[in-house]
CSV table of C-alpha atoms in Angstrom, one decimal:
chain,number,residue,atom,x,y,z
T,1,MET,CA,16.2,12.6,16.6
T,2,SER,CA,17.2,16.3,16.4
T,3,GLY,CA,15.4,19.2,15.6
T,4,ARG,CA,17.0,19.3,12.0
T,5,ASP,CA,15.4,16.1,11.2
T,6,LEU,CA,11.9,16.9,12.9
T,7,ARG,CA,11.3,20.2,10.7
T,8,PRO,CA,11.3,18.2,7.2
T,9,ILE,CA,9.3,15.5,9.1
T,10,GLY,CA,6.6,18.1,10.1
T,11,VAL,CA,6.8,20.0,6.8
T,12,PHE,CA,6.2,16.7,4.8
T,13,THR,CA,3.3,15.7,7.4
T,14,ALA,CA,1.7,19.0,7.3
T,15,LEU,CA,1.9,19.2,3.4
T,16,ALA,CA,0.7,15.6,2.6
T,17,PHE,CA,-2.1,16.1,4.8
T,18,SER,CA,-3.6,19.4,3.7
T,19,LEU,CA,-2.7,18.7,-0.1
T,20,ALA,CA,-5.2,15.3,0.8
T,21,TRP,CA,-8.1,17.5,2.3
T,22,LEU,CA,-7.8,20.3,-0.1
T,23,PHE,CA,-8.2,17.6,-3.3
T,24,ALA,CA,-11.0,15.9,-1.4
T,25,LEU,CA,-13.0,19.1,-1.1
T,26,PRO,CA,-15.1,18.5,-4.2
T,27,LEU,CA,-16.2,15.4,-2.8
T,28,TRP,CA,-17.1,16.7,0.7
T,29,PHE,CA,-19.0,19.8,-1.0
T,30,GLY,CA,-20.4,17.7,-3.5
T,31,ASP,CA,-22.0,13.9,-3.8
T,32,GLY,CA,-19.3,12.1,-1.9
T,33,LEU,CA,-18.4,8.9,-3.1
T,34,ALA,CA,-21.1,9.0,-5.3
T,35,SER,CA,-19.5,12.0,-7.1
T,36,PRO,CA,-18.6,11.1,-10.7
T,37,TRP,CA,-15.2,12.8,-9.9
T,38,PHE,CA,-14.2,10.4,-7.1
T,39,THR,CA,-12.0,8.0,-9.2
T,40,PRO,CA,-9.8,11.2,-10.6
T,41,VAL,CA,-10.0,12.7,-7.1
T,42,ALA,CA,-8.8,9.5,-5.2
T,43,THR,CA,-6.1,9.3,-7.9
T,44,ALA,CA,-4.7,12.8,-7.5
T,45,THR,CA,-4.8,12.6,-3.5
T,46,MET,CA,-2.6,9.6,-3.9
T,47,MET,CA,0.0,11.9,-5.5
T,48,THR,CA,0.2,14.1,-2.5
T,49,PRO,CA,2.7,12.0,-0.5
T,50,ALA,CA,5.0,12.1,-3.4
T,51,ILE,CA,4.2,15.8,-3.9
T,52,ALA,CA,5.1,16.6,-0.4
T,53,ALA,CA,8.0,14.6,0.0
T,54,LEU,CA,9.6,16.2,-3.7
T,55,VAL,CA,8.9,19.4,-2.0
T,56,VAL,CA,11.0,18.6,1.1
T,57,VAL,CA,13.9,17.1,-0.8
T,58,PHE,CA,14.2,19.9,-3.6
T,59,PHE,CA,13.4,23.0,-1.2
T,60,VAL,CA,14.1,22.0,2.5
T,61,GLU,CA,16.8,19.2,2.7
T,62,ARG,CA,18.0,19.5,-0.8
T,63,PRO,CA,20.6,16.6,-0.7
T,64,GLN,CA,22.8,16.1,-3.4
T,65,GLN,CA,21.7,12.5,-4.1
T,66,LYS,CA,18.0,13.4,-4.5
T,67,ALA,CA,16.8,10.6,-6.3
T,68,TRP,CA,18.6,8.2,-3.8
T,69,THR,CA,17.1,9.9,-0.7
T,70,LEU,CA,13.5,9.0,-2.1
T,71,GLY,CA,14.8,5.4,-2.9
T,72,LEU,CA,14.1,5.8,-6.6
T,73,TRP,CA,17.7,5.1,-7.6
T,74,PRO,CA,20.4,2.9,-7.6
T,75,LEU,CA,18.7,0.1,-9.0
T,76,ARG,CA,21.0,-2.0,-8.1
T,77,PRO,CA,22.2,-5.2,-7.0
T,78,VAL,CA,19.6,-6.0,-9.9
T,79,ARG,CA,18.9,-9.5,-8.3
T,80,ARG,CA,18.1,-8.2,-4.8
T,81,LEU,CA,16.1,-5.4,-6.2
T,82,LEU,CA,14.3,-8.1,-8.8
T,83,VAL,CA,13.8,-10.9,-5.7
T,84,TYR,CA,12.2,-8.4,-3.8
T,85,SER,CA,9.8,-6.6,-6.3
T,86,ALA,CA,8.9,-10.1,-6.9
T,87,LEU,CA,8.1,-11.0,-3.4
T,88,GLY,CA,6.1,-7.7,-3.0
T,89,ILE,CA,3.8,-8.7,-5.6
T,90,PHE,CA,3.0,-12.2,-4.7
T,91,VAL,CA,3.3,-11.6,-0.8
T,92,SER,CA,0.2,-8.5,-1.3
T,93,ILE,CA,-1.8,-10.8,-3.3
T,94,ALA,CA,-1.4,-13.5,-0.8
T,95,LEU,CA,-2.3,-11.3,2.1
T,96,VAL,CA,-5.4,-10.1,0.3
T,97,LEU,CA,-6.5,-13.5,-0.7
T,98,VAL,CA,-6.0,-15.4,2.4
T,99,ALA,CA,-7.9,-13.1,4.4
T,100,LEU,CA,-10.8,-14.4,2.7
T,101,PRO,CA,-10.6,-18.2,4.2
T,102,VAL,CA,-9.7,-16.8,7.6
T,103,GLY,CA,-12.9,-14.6,7.7
T,104,ALA,CA,-14.9,-17.7,6.7
T,105,LEU,CA,-13.8,-20.0,9.0
T,106,LEU,CA,-14.3,-17.4,11.9
T,107,GLY,CA,-17.5,-16.6,10.5
T,108,VAL,CA,-17.4,-13.0,9.7
T,109,TYR,CA,-16.9,-13.6,5.9
T,110,PRO,CA,-20.2,-15.0,3.7
T,111,ALA,CA,-17.9,-17.1,1.5
T,112,ASP,CA,-19.7,-19.5,-1.6
T,113,PHE,CA,-15.9,-21.0,-2.6
T,114,THR,CA,-18.1,-23.9,-4.7
T,115,ASN,CA,-20.7,-22.0,-6.5
T,116,PHE,CA,-19.3,-18.2,-6.5
T,117,SER,CA,-23.1,-17.3,-6.2
T,118,ALA,CA,-22.1,-13.4,-5.7
T,119,PHE,CA,-19.9,-13.4,-8.8
T,120,GLN,CA,-22.4,-15.3,-10.9
T,121,GLN,CA,-25.2,-12.8,-9.8
T,122,ALA,CA,-23.2,-10.2,-10.9
T,123,LEU,CA,-22.3,-11.6,-13.9
T,124,ASP,CA,-26.1,-12.6,-14.9
T,125,GLU,CA,-27.3,-9.0,-14.2
T,126,GLN,CA,-24.8,-7.7,-16.4
T,127,ALA,CA,-25.7,-9.8,-19.0
T,128,GLY,CA,-29.1,-9.4,-18.6
T,129,THR,CA,-28.4,-5.4,-18.5
T,130,ALA,CA,-26.6,-5.5,-21.8
T,131,GLY,CA,-28.9,-8.1,-23.6
T,132,ALA,CA,-25.8,-10.5,-24.2
T,133,ALA,CA,-25.4,-14.1,-23.9
T,134,GLN,CA,-23.9,-15.9,-21.1
T,135,ILE,CA,-20.0,-15.9,-21.0
T,136,PRO,CA,-19.3,-19.4,-22.6
T,137,ILE,CA,-16.5,-19.9,-20.0
T,138,PRO,CA,-16.9,-21.9,-16.8
T,139,ILE,CA,-17.1,-19.8,-13.7
T,140,GLY,CA,-14.4,-21.4,-12.0
T,141,ALA,CA,-12.2,-21.0,-14.7
T,142,LEU,CA,-13.0,-17.4,-14.9
T,143,ILE,CA,-12.0,-16.5,-11.6
T,144,ALA,CA,-9.1,-18.6,-11.9
T,145,LEU,CA,-8.3,-16.2,-15.0
T,146,GLN,CA,-8.9,-13.3,-12.7
T,147,ILE,CA,-6.5,-14.4,-10.0
T,148,ALA,CA,-3.8,-15.2,-12.5
T,149,LEU,CA,-3.8,-11.8,-14.2
T,150,LEU,CA,-3.8,-9.8,-10.7
T,151,PRO,CA,0.4,-9.7,-10.9
T,152,LEU,CA,-0.2,-7.4,-13.9
T,153,ALA,CA,-2.1,-5.1,-11.7
T,154,ALA,CA,1.1,-4.0,-9.9
T,155,PHE,CA,2.4,-2.7,-13.3
T,156,ILE,CA,-1.0,-1.0,-14.2
T,157,ASN,CA,-1.5,0.6,-10.8
T,158,LEU,CA,2.3,1.3,-10.5
T,159,ILE,CA,2.2,5.0,-10.8
T,160,PRO,CA,-0.4,6.2,-8.4
T,161,ALA,CA,0.9,3.7,-6.0
T,162,LEU,CA,4.3,5.0,-6.3
T,163,GLY,CA,2.6,8.5,-5.6
T,164,GLU,CA,2.2,7.3,-2.0
T,165,GLU,CA,5.3,5.0,-1.6
T,166,LEU,CA,7.4,7.8,-2.6
T,167,GLY,CA,6.4,9.5,0.4
T,168,TRP,CA,5.4,6.7,3.0
T,169,ARG,CA,8.4,4.1,2.1
T,170,GLY,CA,10.7,6.2,0.2
T,171,TRP,CA,11.3,9.2,2.0
T,172,LEU,CA,9.4,9.2,5.3
T,173,LEU,CA,10.2,5.8,6.6
T,174,PRO,CA,14.1,6.1,6.5
T,175,LYS,CA,13.9,9.7,8.1
T,176,LEU,CA,12.2,7.9,11.1
T,177,MET,CA,14.8,5.2,11.4
T,178,PRO,CA,17.1,7.0,14.1
T,179,LEU,CA,13.8,6.4,16.3
T,180,GLY,CA,14.4,2.4,15.9
T,181,THR,CA,13.1,0.0,13.1
T,182,LEU,CA,10.0,-0.7,15.4
T,183,PRO,CA,9.0,2.8,16.3
T,184,ALA,CA,9.6,3.7,12.9
T,185,LEU,CA,7.4,1.2,11.3
T,186,LEU,CA,4.7,2.2,13.8
T,187,VAL,CA,4.7,6.0,13.4
T,188,SER,CA,4.9,5.9,9.4
T,189,GLY,CA,2.1,3.4,9.8
T,190,VAL,CA,-0.2,5.5,11.8
T,191,ILE,CA,0.6,8.7,9.4
T,192,TRP,CA,0.0,6.6,6.8
T,193,GLY,CA,-3.6,5.6,8.1
T,194,LEU,CA,-4.6,8.8,9.2
T,195,TRP,CA,-3.8,10.4,6.0
T,196,HIS,CA,-6.7,8.4,4.4
T,197,ALA,CA,-9.2,10.3,6.4
T,198,PRO,CA,-10.8,13.0,3.6
T,199,LEU,CA,-12.2,9.4,2.1
T,200,ILE,CA,-12.2,7.1,5.0
T,201,LEU,CA,-14.7,9.9,6.9
T,202,LEU,CA,-16.6,9.8,3.7
T,203,GLY,CA,-17.1,5.9,4.2
T,204,TYR,CA,-14.7,4.7,1.8
T,205,ASN,CA,-13.5,1.1,2.5
T,206,TYR,CA,-15.8,1.0,5.6
T,207,PRO,CA,-19.0,2.1,4.5
T,208,ASP,CA,-21.3,0.5,7.5
T,209,ALA,CA,-18.9,1.9,10.3
T,210,PRO,CA,-19.1,5.1,11.9
T,211,GLY,CA,-16.1,7.5,10.9
T,212,THR,CA,-13.8,7.3,13.9
T,213,LEU,CA,-14.1,3.3,13.9
T,214,GLY,CA,-13.6,3.3,10.3
T,215,LEU,CA,-10.3,5.2,10.6
T,216,THR,CA,-9.4,3.6,13.4
T,217,ALA,CA,-9.6,0.1,11.6
T,218,MET,CA,-7.8,2.1,8.3
T,219,VAL,CA,-5.1,2.7,10.7
T,220,ALA,CA,-4.6,-0.7,12.3
T,221,MET,CA,-4.3,-2.0,8.6
T,222,CYS,CA,-1.9,0.3,7.6
T,223,VAL,CA,0.6,-0.4,10.4
T,224,LEU,CA,0.4,-4.0,9.8
T,225,ILE,CA,0.6,-3.6,6.1
T,226,GLY,CA,2.7,-0.8,6.1
T,227,ALA,CA,5.3,-2.7,8.1
T,228,VAL,CA,5.5,-5.4,5.3
T,229,PHE,CA,5.9,-2.9,2.9
T,230,GLY,CA,8.5,-0.8,5.2
T,231,TRP,CA,10.4,-4.5,5.3
T,232,LEU,CA,10.6,-4.4,1.4
T,233,ARG,CA,11.8,-1.0,1.7
T,234,LEU,CA,14.5,-1.5,4.2
T,235,ARG,CA,15.8,-4.8,2.7
T,236,SER,CA,16.2,-3.9,-1.3
T,237,GLY,CA,17.3,-0.2,-0.2
T,238,SER,CA,14.7,0.8,-2.7
T,239,VAL,CA,11.3,2.2,-2.8
T,240,TRP,CA,10.0,0.1,-6.2
T,241,PRO,CA,9.4,-3.2,-4.3
T,242,ALA,CA,7.2,-1.2,-1.9
T,243,ALA,CA,5.5,0.4,-4.8
T,244,LEU,CA,4.8,-2.4,-6.5
T,245,ALA,CA,3.4,-4.5,-3.7
T,246,HIS,CA,1.1,-1.6,-3.0
T,247,ALA,CA,0.1,-1.5,-6.5
T,248,ALA,CA,-0.5,-5.5,-6.6
T,249,PHE,CA,-2.4,-4.8,-3.1
T,250,ASN,CA,-4.7,-2.6,-4.6
T,251,GLY,CA,-5.4,-4.4,-7.6
T,252,ALA,CA,-6.1,-7.5,-5.5
T,253,GLY,CA,-8.4,-5.3,-3.0
T,254,GLY,CA,-11.7,-6.5,-4.8
T,255,THR,CA,-11.5,-10.1,-4.8
T,256,TYR,CA,-13.5,-10.5,-2.0
T,257,LEU,CA,-16.4,-9.9,-4.3
T,258,LEU,CA,-15.4,-13.3,-6.2
T,259,PHE,CA,-16.0,-15.5,-3.6
T,260,ALA,CA,-19.0,-14.1,-1.6
T,261,ALA,CA,-22.2,-15.4,-1.3
T,262,ALA,CA,-25.1,-13.7,-2.9
T,263,GLY,CA,-27.3,-11.7,-1.0
T,264,GLU,CA,-24.9,-11.4,2.3
T,265,HIS,CA,-23.6,-8.7,3.6
T,266,ILE,CA,-19.9,-7.9,4.0
T,267,ASP,CA,-18.9,-5.8,7.4
T,268,THR,CA,-15.2,-4.6,6.0
T,269,THR,CA,-14.6,-3.9,10.1
T,270,GLN,CA,-14.6,-7.5,10.6
T,271,ALA,CA,-14.0,-9.0,7.0
T,272,THR,CA,-11.6,-9.1,4.2
T,273,VAL,CA,-8.1,-7.4,4.6
T,274,LEU,CA,-9.5,-4.3,5.6
T,275,GLY,CA,-11.0,-6.4,8.8
T,276,TRP,CA,-9.6,-7.8,11.8
T,277,SER,CA,-9.9,-11.0,10.8
T,278,GLY,CA,-7.6,-10.0,7.9
T,279,TRP,CA,-5.3,-8.7,9.9
T,280,ILE,CA,-4.0,-11.9,11.6
T,281,VAL,CA,-1.7,-13.2,8.7
T,282,PRO,CA,-0.2,-9.8,8.4
T,283,LEU,CA,0.4,-10.0,12.2
T,284,ALA,CA,1.8,-13.3,12.3
T,285,LEU,CA,4.1,-12.7,9.1
T,286,VAL,CA,5.5,-9.5,10.7
T,287,VAL,CA,6.3,-11.2,14.0
T,288,VAL,CA,8.1,-14.1,11.5
T,289,LEU,CA,10.3,-11.4,10.5
T,290,ILE,CA,11.3,-9.6,13.5
T,291,ALA,CA,11.6,-12.7,15.1
T,292,THR,CA,13.7,-14.2,12.4
T,293,GLY,CA,16.1,-10.6,12.4
T,294,GLN,CA,14.7,-9.7,9.1
T,295,PHE,CA,14.5,-5.8,10.1
T,296,SER,CA,17.7,-6.0,12.3
T,297,SER,CA,19.7,-7.0,9.7
T,298,ALA,CA,17.9,-4.5,7.0
T,299,LYS,CA,19.7,-2.1,4.8
T,300,HIS,CA,18.7,0.9,6.7
T,301,PRO,CA,18.9,3.8,3.5
T,302,SER,CA,19.2,6.4,6.1
T,303,THR,CA,22.2,8.4,4.9
T,304,PRO,CA,23.6,8.2,1.1
T,305,PRO,CA,26.9,6.6,0.6
T,306,SER,CA,30.1,8.7,-0.3
T,307,LYS,CA,31.3,8.4,-3.8
T,308,LYS,CA,34.0,6.5,-2.6
T,309,GLY,CA,32.3,4.2,-0.3
T,310,ALA,CA,29.7,3.5,-3.2
T,311,SER,CA,32.3,2.6,-5.7
T,312,SER,CA,33.6,0.0,-3.1
T,313,SER,CA,30.1,-1.4,-2.1
T,314,THR,CA,28.8,-1.4,-5.6
T,315,SER,CA,31.7,-4.0,-6.7
T,316,GLY,CA,30.5,-6.0,-3.5
T,317,ASP,CA,27.1,-5.9,-4.0
T,318,GLY,CA,27.4,-6.8,-7.6
T,319,THR,CA,27.2,-10.3,-7.1
T,320,SER,CA,25.1,-10.6,-3.5
T,321,GLY,CA,22.1,-12.1,-2.9
T,322,PRO,CA,18.6,-10.2,-1.6
């Protein structure tokens, strides 16, 4: 990788990190995660990788095909884009959900898959506070409905998720591809994980862990999940499947509360997809993807095609599979 490539990567990384810390300052000098400004601050922070990528693309690199460089365009071949978008949504939800029985089997997630006692307790407390009658739906049916609606989160959360993915997988991962696919996935995952520091060090995601342990866990999780998102980006040639996967992943993140046992403590360094027990299945998935050549045969969107090449490839891709 040449110095010409390193300069925009350095500018992008410095800008994304600096803006994340700048946006988080009201929390650090205020009430931290208890601040009423937490949600807007966290949402704004998610936009900083996109801001950094746009600055680099428009003012540092200035390529002719800017939307292509960011992975926003073209939206074809349509079938491939739709297939990988659907895979991103459902694989992300599956990775979040499967972490729960795995954690239960390993004794680190206090599960109640029969009575859903923690969720029932939350419903009872909410009904008591509001002075309302209990919901006339069996709790099992209510949970099934919430799980069935999870794919909608991919579209509800798409804009903030795209704020991250436009930077991490849209722009950064292809720029790192000269290092080789696996090093590029590793480096981009570490950068993504460390970028979370302003909130993780305040106790976000890992409220019971020392800051350094929480940040280390976040980096490990981001490397594994980032490899899955990176596979979607490289195979589809587009940032949209990765953005939908990220949005679905965030939307499913709170499902561990549905299946927990009432009154039990959940250590997120060990349980849920945030903890080590939740990394087992994503690691196995990444190993399978590597072993089956899913990364080596992926499309590497490192340089945009010429107009002549794009025309000829379009006619061939129009009927190609994912």
